[in-house]
Coordinates of C-alpha atoms and ligand atoms in Angstrom, one line a residue:
M635 CA 0.0 0.0 0.0
A636 CA 1.2 3.5 -0.8
P637 CA 1.5 5.8 2.2
T638 CA -1.5 8.0 1.2
Q639 CA -3.6 4.9 0.7
L640 CA -2.5 3.6 4.1
F641 CA -3.4 6.9 5.7
R642 CA -6.8 6.9 4.1
Y643 CA -7.3 3.4 5.3
W644 CA -6.6 4.3 8.9
L645 CA -8.7 7.4 8.7
C646 CA -11.6 5.4 7.4
L647 CA -11.2 2.9 10.1
L648 CA -11.1 5.6 12.7
V649 CA -14.2 7.3 11.4
L650 CA -16.1 4.0 11.3
S651 CA -15.1 3.0 14.8
L652 CA -15.7 6.4 16.4
P653 CA -19.5 5.9 17.0
L654 CA -18.7 2.5 18.5
L655 CA -16.1 4.1 20.8
L656 CA -18.6 6.9 21.8
W657 CA -21.3 4.3 22.4
F658 CA -19.0 2.2 24.5
G659 CA -17.9 5.3 26.5
H660 CA -21.6 6.2 27.0
V661 CA -22.4 2.7 28.2
I662 CA -19.5 2.8 30.7
I663 CA -20.6 6.2 32.1
W664 CA -24.3 5.1 32.1
D665 CA -23.3 1.9 33.9
D666 CA -21.4 3.8 36.5
G667 CA -24.4 6.0 37.1
S668 CA -26.7 3.1 37.6
A669 CA -24.2 1.4 39.9
A670 CA -24.1 4.6 42.0
A671 CA -27.9 4.8 42.0
K672 CA -28.1 1.2 43.1
N673 CA -26.4 2.1 46.3
R674 CA -28.4 5.2 47.0
G675 CA -31.8 5.1 48.6
L676 CA -33.7 2.9 51.0
Q677 CA -33.1 -0.9 51.1
G678 CA -36.4 -2.8 50.9
Y679 CA -38.2 -0.6 48.3
T680 CA -37.4 -1.2 44.6
R681 CA -38.7 0.4 41.5
I682 CA -41.2 -1.3 39.2
S683 CA -40.0 -0.2 35.8
P684 CA -38.5 -2.2 32.9
G685 CA -34.7 -2.0 33.0
R686 CA -34.7 -0.1 36.4
M687 CA -35.9 -2.8 38.7
S688 CA -32.8 -2.5 41.0
Q689 CA -33.4 1.3 41.6
L690 CA -34.1 1.9 45.2
L691 CA -36.6 4.4 46.6
D692 CA -34.5 7.5 47.2
I693 CA -36.6 9.8 49.5
H694 CA -35.6 11.5 52.7
C695 CA -37.7 14.1 54.5
D696 CA -37.0 16.0 57.7
Q697 CA -40.7 16.2 58.5
C698 CA -43.5 13.9 57.4
A699 CA -47.3 14.0 57.9
F700 CA -48.7 10.5 58.0
V701 CA -52.4 11.0 57.2
S702 CA -54.6 8.1 58.3
S703 CA -57.7 7.2 56.4
S704 CA -59.8 7.1 59.6
G705 CA -63.1 8.9 60.0
Q706 CA -61.3 10.7 62.8
M707 CA -60.1 13.1 60.0
L708 CA -63.7 14.3 59.4
G709 CA -63.9 17.7 61.0
A710 CA -60.3 17.7 62.1
G711 CA -59.6 20.9 60.1
A712 CA -56.0 19.9 59.8
G713 CA -55.7 20.6 56.1
D714 CA -53.6 23.8 56.3
E715 CA -51.3 22.3 58.9
I716 CA -50.8 19.2 56.8
D717 CA -50.1 21.2 53.6
R718 CA -47.3 23.0 55.4
I719 CA -45.4 19.7 56.0
R720 CA -43.0 18.9 53.2
C721 CA -43.7 15.2 52.8
V722 CA -47.3 14.0 53.1
I723 CA -47.9 10.3 53.2
R724 CA -51.3 8.8 52.5
M725 CA -52.7 5.3 52.1
N726 CA -54.5 3.3 49.4
N727 CA -57.0 5.4 47.5
A728 CA -57.8 7.9 50.3
P729 CA -58.9 11.0 48.4
T730 CA -58.0 14.6 49.0
G731 CA -60.5 16.2 46.6
G732 CA -63.5 17.4 48.6
Y733 CA -61.7 16.8 51.9
E734 CA -58.9 19.4 51.6
K735 CA -60.0 21.3 54.7
D736 CA -59.5 18.2 56.9
V737 CA -56.8 16.2 55.2
G738 CA -54.8 18.7 53.0
S739 CA -54.2 18.5 49.3
R740 CA -50.7 17.3 48.5
T741 CA -49.4 13.7 48.4
A742 CA -45.7 12.9 48.3
V743 CA -46.0 9.2 49.0
R744 CA -49.0 6.8 48.7
V745 CA -48.5 3.4 50.3
V746 CA -50.9 1.0 48.7
S747 CA -52.1 -2.5 49.5
H748 CA -52.2 -5.2 46.7
T749 CA -55.9 -5.3 47.3
S750 CA -56.3 -1.6 46.4
V751 CA -54.4 -1.8 43.1
P752 CA -57.5 -2.5 41.0
L753 CA -59.1 0.7 42.5
L754 CA -56.1 2.8 41.4
V755 CA -56.0 1.1 37.9
K756 CA -59.7 1.9 37.5
N757 CA -58.7 5.6 37.6
E758 CA -55.2 5.1 36.1
T759 CA -54.9 8.5 34.4
Y760 CA -55.6 10.3 37.7
Y761 CA -53.1 8.3 39.8
F762 CA -50.3 7.6 37.3
Q763 CA -50.5 10.6 35.0
Q764 CA -52.0 13.6 36.7
S765 CA -50.5 12.7 40.1
A766 CA -47.0 12.3 38.7
N767 CA -45.6 14.1 41.7
T768 CA -46.7 11.2 44.0
T769 CA -44.5 8.3 44.6
Y770 CA -46.3 5.0 45.0
V771 CA -45.1 2.2 47.3
F772 CA -47.0 -1.1 46.8
W773 CA -47.0 -4.0 49.3
G774 CA -48.4 -7.5 48.9
P775 CA -47.8 -11.2 49.5
E776 CA -45.5 -13.1 47.2
R777 CA -48.4 -14.8 45.4
N778 CA -49.6 -11.4 44.0
M779 CA -46.2 -9.6 43.8
R780 CA -43.8 -12.2 42.5
Q781 CA -41.8 -10.9 39.6
D782 CA -41.5 -14.1 37.5
G783 CA -44.6 -13.4 35.4
K784 CA -46.8 -15.3 37.9
G785 CA -47.7 -12.4 40.2
P786 CA -51.0 -10.9 38.8
I787 CA -50.8 -7.6 40.8
F788 CA -47.1 -7.2 40.0
N789 CA -47.9 -7.8 36.3
L790 CA -50.6 -5.1 36.4
L791 CA -48.2 -2.6 38.0
L792 CA -45.6 -3.4 35.4
K793 CA -48.2 -2.7 32.7
M794 CA -48.9 0.7 34.4
A795 CA -45.1 1.5 34.6
I796 CA -44.7 0.8 30.9
K797 CA -47.8 2.8 30.0
Y798 CA -46.8 5.8 32.3
P799 CA -43.0 5.9 32.3
E800 CA -43.0 9.1 34.4
A801 CA -44.9 7.4 37.2
K802 CA -42.9 6.6 40.3
I803 CA -43.9 3.1 41.2
Y804 CA -42.1 1.0 43.8
A805 CA -42.7 -2.3 45.6
V806 CA -41.8 -3.4 49.1
T807 CA -39.4 -6.2 48.6
R808 CA -40.0 -9.8 49.8
D809 CA -37.1 -9.4 52.3
K810 CA -38.6 -6.3 53.7
I811 CA -42.0 -7.9 54.1
Q812 CA -40.4 -10.8 56.0
Y813 CA -38.6 -8.2 58.1
C814 CA -41.9 -6.5 59.0
D815 CA -43.3 -9.9 60.1
S816 CA -40.3 -10.4 62.3
V817 CA -40.8 -6.9 63.8
F818 CA -44.4 -7.8 64.6
Q819 CA -43.3 -11.1 66.2
N820 CA -40.6 -9.3 68.1
E821 CA -43.0 -6.7 69.5
T822 CA -45.9 -9.0 70.3
G823 CA -44.3 -12.4 70.9
K824 CA -46.8 -13.8 68.4
N825 CA -46.2 -15.2 65.0
R826 CA -48.3 -13.2 62.5
M827 CA -49.0 -16.2 60.2
K828 CA -49.8 -18.7 63.0
T829 CA -52.3 -16.2 64.5
G830 CA -54.0 -15.8 61.1
A831 CA -53.4 -12.1 60.8
F832 CA -52.2 -9.8 58.0
L833 CA -50.2 -6.7 58.7
S834 CA -52.2 -3.6 57.7
T835 CA -51.2 -1.0 55.2
G836 CA -50.8 1.3 58.2
F837 CA -48.1 -1.0 59.6
F838 CA -46.1 -0.9 56.3
T839 CA -46.6 2.9 56.2
M840 CA -45.3 3.4 59.7
I841 CA -42.2 1.3 58.9
L842 CA -41.6 3.3 55.7
A843 CA -42.2 6.6 57.5
M844 CA -39.5 5.6 60.1
D845 CA -37.2 4.7 57.2
M846 CA -37.6 8.0 55.3
C847 CA -38.5 10.7 57.8
D848 CA -36.6 12.3 60.6
S849 CA -39.8 13.2 62.4
I850 CA -43.4 12.0 61.9
T851 CA -46.7 13.6 62.8
V852 CA -49.6 11.1 62.5
Y853 CA -53.0 12.5 61.9
G854 CA -56.3 10.8 62.7
M855 CA -55.1 7.7 64.4
I856 CA -56.7 6.5 67.7
D857 CA -54.6 4.8 70.4
N858 CA -55.0 1.1 71.4
N859 CA -57.2 2.1 74.4
H860 CA -59.6 4.4 72.7
C861 CA -62.2 1.8 71.7
S862 CA -62.6 0.6 75.3
L863 CA -63.4 4.0 76.6
A864 CA -67.1 4.7 77.6
N865 CA -66.9 8.1 75.8
R866 CA -65.3 6.7 72.7
S867 CA -66.1 8.5 69.4
F868 CA -68.2 6.9 66.7
V869 CA -66.7 7.7 63.3
P870 CA -66.6 5.9 59.9
Y871 CA -63.8 3.4 59.4
H872 CA -62.6 5.5 56.5
Y873 CA -63.3 9.2 56.2
Y874 CA -64.3 8.7 52.5
E875 CA -66.8 5.8 53.1
K876 CA -69.8 6.8 55.2
N877 CA -71.9 3.7 55.2
R878 CA -69.7 1.0 56.7
L879 CA -69.2 -0.3 60.3
D880 CA -67.9 2.4 62.6
E881 CA -64.2 2.4 63.3
C882 CA -64.1 0.7 66.7
R883 CA -66.5 -2.1 65.6
M884 CA -64.4 -2.7 62.5
Y885 CA -61.3 -2.8 64.6
R886 CA -62.9 -5.3 67.1
V887 CA -64.1 -7.6 64.3
H888 CA -60.6 -7.6 62.8
E889 CA -58.8 -8.0 66.1
H890 CA -60.7 -11.2 66.9
T891 CA -61.3 -12.8 63.5
Q892 CA -59.5 -16.2 63.2
R893 CA -58.2 -15.9 59.6
G894 CA -57.3 -12.9 57.5
G895 CA -57.8 -10.1 60.0
H896 CA -55.8 -7.0 60.6
R897 CA -54.7 -6.5 64.2
F898 CA -55.3 -2.8 64.2
I899 CA -55.5 -2.4 68.0
T900 CA -52.3 -4.5 68.6
E901 CA -50.5 -2.5 65.9
K902 CA -51.5 0.8 67.6
A903 CA -50.0 -0.5 70.9
I904 CA -46.8 -1.1 69.0
Y905 CA -46.8 2.4 67.5
G906 CA -47.1 3.7 71.1
K907 CA -43.9 1.9 72.0
W908 CA -42.1 3.2 69.0
A909 CA -43.2 6.8 69.7
T910 CA -41.0 6.6 72.8
R911 CA -37.9 5.8 70.7
H912 CA -38.5 7.7 67.5
K913 CA -39.8 11.2 66.8
I914 CA -43.4 10.4 66.4
E915 CA -46.4 12.5 67.6
F916 CA -50.1 11.8 67.2
K917 CA -52.8 14.5 66.5
H918 CA -56.6 14.3 66.1
P919 CA -56.7 12.6 68.5
F920 CA -53.6 13.7 70.5
W921 CA -51.8 10.8 72.2
S922 CA -50.2 11.6 75.6
F923 CA -47.5 9.4 77.0
Ligands
LIG994 C1 -60.4 9.6 39.9 O1 -60.0 10.0 41.2 C2 -60.1 11.4 41.4 C3 -59.6 11.7 42.8 O2 -60.1 10.9 43.8 C4 -61.6 11.8 41.3 O3 -61.7 13.2 41.5 C5 -62.1 11.5 39.9 O4 -63.5 11.7 39.9 C6 -61.9 10.0 39.6 N1 -62.2 9.7 38.3 C7 -62.9 8.6 38.0 C8 -63.2 8.4 36.5 O5 -63.3 7.8 38.8
LIG995 C1 -45.1 18.9 41.4 O1 -44.0 19.3 42.1 C2 -43.4 20.5 41.6 C3 -42.2 20.8 42.4 O2 -42.4 20.6 43.8 C4 -44.4 21.7 41.7 O3 -43.9 22.8 41.2 C5 -45.7 21.3 40.9 O4 -46.7 22.3 41.1 C6 -46.2 19.9 41.4 N1 -47.3 19.5 40.5 C7 -48.5 19.0 41.0 C8 -49.5 18.6 39.9 O5 -48.7 18.9 42.1
LIG996 C1 -37.1 -6.1 69.1 O1 -37.7 -5.5 70.2 C2 -36.8 -4.8 71.1 C3 -37.6 -4.2 72.2 O2 -38.8 -3.6 71.9 C4 -36.1 -3.6 70.3 O3 -35.2 -3.0 71.1 C5 -35.4 -4.2 69.1 O4 -34.9 -3.2 68.3 C6 -36.4 -5.1 68.2 N1 -35.7 -5.7 67.1 C7 -36.2 -5.8 65.9 C8 -35.4 -6.5 64.8 O5 -37.3 -5.3 65.6
LIG997 C1 -63.2 10.5 77.8 O1 -63.2 10.8 79.2 C2 -61.9 10.9 79.8 C3 -62.0 11.0 81.2 O2 -62.7 9.9 81.8 C4 -61.2 12.1 79.2 O3 -59.9 12.2 79.7 C5 -61.1 12.0 77.7 O4 -60.6 13.2 77.1 C6 -62.5 11.7 77.1 N1 -62.3 11.3 75.7 C7 -63.0 11.8 74.7 C8 -62.7 11.3 73.3 O5 -63.9 12.6 74.9

């Protein structure tokens, strides 16, 4: 080969390989980025999104409002106070529209039970498109949340994540759910499964709030003694559902049911213990210790 020919040959090779080099460099940088992201955030909460399943929930708040779904919120008039708190956590499909005066209007995080997923999907544009500022954390048993294609609720959430790529959809990991069971057992001395109970969404929400918040104000939660007081209040179980059993009757039914109940009263006794160790306060009603 003549020198000019050789030069052209090398130039051509360089030009052809440049995109490959750039792409390779991009992949390396991108890979570094995702590796860093992997280590950032809260263990136990992973993204549901194709290609980003290892991304952890990365939220930290100095101050959180944990707004319960209880009928205690009706007439609480706490909306303005709640709106002033940076991170507001709500549960399931608890609405704000029409209840702003009592429960506030913003939602940073919504913790949702596997059983409430169909309710959100029924109104998918509201939850996953219009409420794009809200981060969703879903919990559920392995049979519904397994990620091998055989978990119907997980599959539904993955469909939402593909349809609404901006939506921030996370799941409580299997390890974290087992950890929550061990916390319940540690606190009560009882095995959750053997006693036929399910942890409530409130329990997972309290665990998440302690993971992500420096201090927590809980709104609308009664303490574990309230329902045995002679002057107890009669409020709906949920502030947005007027025609069901009143809160205390619902709690009693759940507390004593053999299979599939939530131990709401027991859980509240546990929160009372935690409030002496973490920065947790309770309002509407106020808990004194
Ligand atoms: C969706 O939910 C929002 C907020 O709760 C509500 O205002 C709206 O009416 C719902 N839309 C449908 C179609 O149910
Ligand atoms: C979403 O959050 C941003 C930044 O905090 C805010 O400016 C915007 O108004 C919010 N949008 C909605 C729909 O709440
Ligand atoms: C178990 O309970 C004790 C006493 O309440 C507490 O100090 C400890 O942190 C708990 N451990 C776990 C894993 O929950
Ligand atoms: C019920 O009565 C007790 C005193 O016996 C009082 O301290 C408490 O505030 C009352 N609770 C409600 C909800 O009115």
